[in-house]
Amino acid sequence: MRTGTLMAAVMVLALALPAAYANGRVFGDGSLPMILQEFDVNGDGVISEEEAQAIREAMRNRRRSWIEQWDTNGDGVISEDERQAAIEGLRQRIEERREEHFTEVDTDGDGSLSLEEFLAIPAVQRLEEVYPGRAEALFEMMDENGDGLVSREEFLLYLKARIPMGPGDGPNGPNGPNGPNGPNGPEDPEEE
């Protein structure tokens, strides 16, 4: 089952990263990833064996919590129906968060992002630092109607197309913008 495989991958990563830090190996700029910083109790920038134990326990607790939340019939097993319901619930939360994020960055509240508002987004600023000029190009790509603003709809459509949340999403999937059910898809399914 995909959920089990994903959980296993997350657990392996969560267990492997602390071990790498405990053995003196570092990644990137040498600082702990944000996900591990909360476990670095003594603040030395290294995950000790005790801190690694806390990570493992937190992962076990998180897995138990997910099972309790998603196992609606209480049989201890996530059925395909329960898995689909969990995916749909996660999808709705992601979409809600994207809406909230747009509202947060739309500082003048006009329902659209100007280039200035877009460039104030921390992730966009990091993109611009690493790849100068890419942020403005991204803005222009998101501005599908070419009016110099990125509307809420353009913003959400771009994110949905580029960051699939499930089967059928993505630019050319059935639910993506170019797919048969998307806004840019064929008007007549026979045209495919």
CSV table of C-alpha atoms in Angstrom, one decimal:
chain,number,residue,atom,x,y,z
A,1,MET,CA,0.0,0.0,0.0
A,2,ARG,CA,1.3,3.5,-0.9
A,3,THR,CA,0.6,4.9,2.6
A,4,GLY,CA,2.7,2.2,4.2
A,5,THR,CA,5.5,2.7,1.8
A,6,LEU,CA,5.4,6.5,2.3
A,7,MET,CA,5.4,6.0,6.1
A,8,ALA,CA,8.4,3.7,5.9
A,9,ALA,CA,10.3,6.2,3.8
A,10,VAL,CA,9.6,9.0,6.2
A,11,MET,CA,10.6,6.8,9.2
A,12,VAL,CA,13.9,5.8,7.4
A,13,LEU,CA,14.7,9.4,6.7
A,14,ALA,CA,13.8,10.5,10.2
A,15,LEU,CA,16.1,7.8,11.6
A,16,ALA,CA,18.9,8.1,9.1
A,17,LEU,CA,19.3,11.9,9.4
A,18,PRO,CA,19.8,11.9,13.1
A,19,ALA,CA,22.3,9.1,12.8
A,20,ALA,CA,24.2,11.1,10.2
A,21,TYR,CA,24.3,14.2,12.4
A,22,ALA,CA,25.3,12.1,15.4
A,23,ASN,CA,28.3,10.7,13.4
A,24,GLY,CA,29.5,14.2,12.6
A,25,ARG,CA,28.2,14.3,9.0
A,26,VAL,CA,26.4,17.4,7.9
A,27,PHE,CA,24.3,18.4,5.0
A,28,GLY,CA,23.9,21.7,3.0
A,29,ASP,CA,25.1,24.6,5.0
A,30,GLY,CA,25.9,22.5,8.1
A,31,SER,CA,22.8,23.5,10.1
A,32,LEU,CA,20.1,21.1,11.1
A,33,PRO,CA,17.1,20.9,8.9
A,34,MET,CA,14.1,22.7,10.6
A,35,ILE,CA,12.3,19.4,11.1
A,36,LEU,CA,15.2,18.3,13.4
A,37,GLN,CA,15.9,21.5,15.2
A,38,GLU,CA,13.1,21.0,17.7
A,39,PHE,CA,14.8,17.8,18.9
A,40,ASP,CA,18.2,19.4,19.4
A,41,VAL,CA,17.5,20.0,23.1
A,42,ASN,CA,21.0,21.2,24.0
A,43,GLY,CA,21.2,23.5,21.0
A,44,ASP,CA,24.6,22.2,19.8
A,45,GLY,CA,23.5,21.7,16.2
A,46,VAL,CA,24.1,17.9,16.5
A,47,ILE,CA,21.5,15.2,17.2
A,48,SER,CA,22.8,13.0,20.0
A,49,GLU,CA,21.7,9.4,20.5
A,50,GLU,CA,19.2,10.5,23.2
A,51,GLU,CA,17.8,13.2,20.8
A,52,ALA,CA,17.6,10.5,18.1
A,53,GLN,CA,15.6,8.4,20.5
A,54,ALA,CA,13.2,11.3,21.0
A,55,ILE,CA,12.8,11.6,17.2
A,56,ARG,CA,12.0,7.9,16.8
A,57,GLU,CA,9.5,8.1,19.6
A,58,ALA,CA,7.8,11.1,18.1
A,59,MET,CA,7.6,9.3,14.7
A,60,ARG,CA,5.9,6.3,16.4
A,61,ASN,CA,3.5,8.6,18.2
A,62,ARG,CA,2.7,10.5,15.0
A,63,ARG,CA,2.1,7.2,13.1
A,64,ARG,CA,-0.2,6.0,15.9
A,65,SER,CA,-2.0,9.4,15.8
A,66,TRP,CA,-2.5,9.1,12.0
A,67,ILE,CA,-3.9,5.6,12.3
A,68,GLU,CA,-6.3,6.6,15.1
A,69,GLN,CA,-7.4,9.6,13.0
A,70,TRP,CA,-7.8,7.7,9.7
A,71,ASP,CA,-9.0,4.3,10.9
A,72,THR,CA,-12.6,5.4,11.2
A,73,ASN,CA,-14.0,1.9,11.8
A,74,GLY,CA,-11.4,1.2,14.6
A,75,ASP,CA,-10.1,-2.1,13.2
A,76,GLY,CA,-6.4,-1.1,13.4
A,77,VAL,CA,-6.0,-1.2,9.6
A,78,ILE,CA,-6.3,1.6,7.1
A,79,SER,CA,-8.7,0.4,4.4
A,80,GLU,CA,-8.7,1.7,0.8
A,81,ASP,CA,-11.8,3.8,1.6
A,82,GLU,CA,-10.3,5.2,4.7
A,83,ARG,CA,-7.1,6.0,2.8
A,84,GLN,CA,-9.0,7.8,0.1
A,85,ALA,CA,-11.0,9.7,2.7
A,86,ALA,CA,-7.7,10.7,4.5
A,87,ILE,CA,-6.2,11.8,1.2
A,88,GLU,CA,-9.3,13.9,0.4
A,89,GLY,CA,-9.1,15.5,3.9
A,90,LEU,CA,-5.4,16.3,3.4
A,91,ARG,CA,-6.1,17.7,-0.1
A,92,GLN,CA,-8.8,20.0,1.4
A,93,ARG,CA,-6.4,21.2,4.1
A,94,ILE,CA,-3.7,21.9,1.6
A,95,GLU,CA,-6.1,23.9,-0.6
A,96,GLU,CA,-7.4,25.9,2.5
A,97,ARG,CA,-3.8,26.6,3.5
A,98,ARG,CA,-3.0,27.8,-0.1
A,99,GLU,CA,-6.0,30.2,0.1
A,100,GLU,CA,-4.9,31.5,3.5
A,101,HIS,CA,-1.3,32.0,2.2
A,102,PHE,CA,-2.6,34.0,-0.8
A,103,THR,CA,-4.7,36.2,1.6
A,104,GLU,CA,-1.6,36.7,3.8
A,105,VAL,CA,0.6,37.9,0.9
A,106,ASP,CA,-2.1,40.0,-0.7
A,107,THR,CA,-1.2,42.9,1.6
A,108,ASP,CA,-3.4,45.5,-0.1
A,109,GLY,CA,-6.4,43.1,-0.1
A,110,ASP,CA,-7.3,43.7,-3.7
A,111,GLY,CA,-7.5,40.0,-4.6
A,112,SER,CA,-4.4,40.0,-6.8
A,113,LEU,CA,-0.7,40.0,-6.2
A,114,SER,CA,1.4,42.7,-7.6
A,115,LEU,CA,5.0,41.9,-8.5
A,116,GLU,CA,6.1,43.8,-5.3
A,117,GLU,CA,3.8,41.6,-3.1
A,118,PHE,CA,5.0,38.5,-4.9
A,119,LEU,CA,8.7,39.4,-4.4
A,120,ALA,CA,8.0,39.9,-0.7
A,121,ILE,CA,7.2,36.1,-0.2
A,122,PRO,CA,10.1,34.6,1.7
A,123,ALA,CA,10.3,31.5,-0.6
A,124,VAL,CA,10.3,33.7,-3.7
A,125,GLN,CA,13.1,35.9,-2.1
A,126,ARG,CA,15.1,32.7,-1.6
A,127,LEU,CA,14.5,31.7,-5.2
A,128,GLU,CA,15.7,35.1,-6.3
A,129,GLU,CA,18.8,34.9,-4.2
A,130,VAL,CA,19.8,31.6,-5.7
A,131,TYR,CA,18.6,32.2,-9.2
A,132,PRO,CA,18.5,35.9,-10.0
A,133,GLY,CA,15.7,36.8,-12.4
A,134,ARG,CA,13.7,33.6,-11.9
A,135,ALA,CA,11.2,35.2,-9.5
A,136,GLU,CA,10.0,37.8,-12.1
A,137,ALA,CA,9.9,35.1,-14.8
A,138,LEU,CA,7.8,32.9,-12.4
A,139,PHE,CA,5.5,35.8,-11.8
A,140,GLU,CA,5.0,36.4,-15.5
A,141,MET,CA,4.3,32.6,-16.0
A,142,MET,CA,1.7,32.7,-13.2
A,143,ASP,CA,0.1,35.9,-14.7
A,144,GLU,CA,-1.8,33.9,-17.4
A,145,ASN,CA,-3.9,36.9,-18.7
A,146,GLY,CA,-0.9,39.2,-18.9
A,147,ASP,CA,-2.5,42.0,-16.8
A,148,GLY,CA,0.6,42.5,-14.6
A,149,LEU,CA,-1.1,40.9,-11.6
A,150,VAL,CA,-1.5,37.4,-10.3
A,151,SER,CA,-5.1,36.8,-9.3
A,152,ARG,CA,-6.1,34.4,-6.6
A,153,GLU,CA,-7.4,32.0,-9.3
A,154,GLU,CA,-4.1,32.2,-11.3
A,155,PHE,CA,-2.1,31.6,-8.1
A,156,LEU,CA,-4.1,28.6,-7.0
A,157,LEU,CA,-4.2,27.1,-10.5
A,158,TYR,CA,-0.4,27.4,-10.8
A,159,LEU,CA,0.2,25.7,-7.5
A,160,LYS,CA,-2.3,22.9,-8.3
A,161,ALA,CA,-0.7,22.3,-11.7
A,162,ARG,CA,2.8,22.3,-10.4
A,163,ILE,CA,2.4,20.6,-7.1
A,164,PRO,CA,0.1,17.7,-7.6
A,165,MET,CA,-1.9,16.5,-4.6
A,166,GLY,CA,-2.9,13.1,-5.9
A,167,PRO,CA,-3.6,11.0,-8.9
A,168,GLY,CA,-5.0,13.0,-11.8
A,169,ASP,CA,-3.6,16.3,-10.6
A,170,GLY,CA,-0.6,17.8,-12.3
A,171,PRO,CA,-0.6,19.8,-15.5
A,172,ASN,CA,-1.8,17.1,-17.9
A,173,GLY,CA,-3.7,14.8,-15.5
A,174,PRO,CA,-7.5,14.6,-15.7
A,175,ASN,CA,-7.9,17.2,-12.9
A,176,GLY,CA,-5.0,19.4,-14.0
A,177,PRO,CA,-5.4,22.6,-16.0
A,178,ASN,CA,-4.6,20.9,-19.4
A,179,GLY,CA,-6.5,17.7,-18.6
A,180,PRO,CA,-10.0,17.0,-19.8
A,181,ASN,CA,-11.6,18.3,-16.5
A,182,GLY,CA,-9.3,21.3,-16.2
A,183,PRO,CA,-10.0,24.9,-17.4
A,184,ASN,CA,-7.5,24.6,-20.4
A,185,GLY,CA,-8.5,21.1,-21.4
A,186,PRO,CA,-10.5,20.2,-24.5
A,187,GLU,CA,-14.1,21.4,-24.5
A,188,ASP,CA,-15.2,18.2,-26.2
A,189,PRO,CA,-13.7,15.0,-24.7
A,190,GLU,CA,-13.6,13.6,-28.3
A,191,GLU,CA,-10.9,16.2,-29.1
A,192,GLU,CA,-8.3,14.4,-27.0
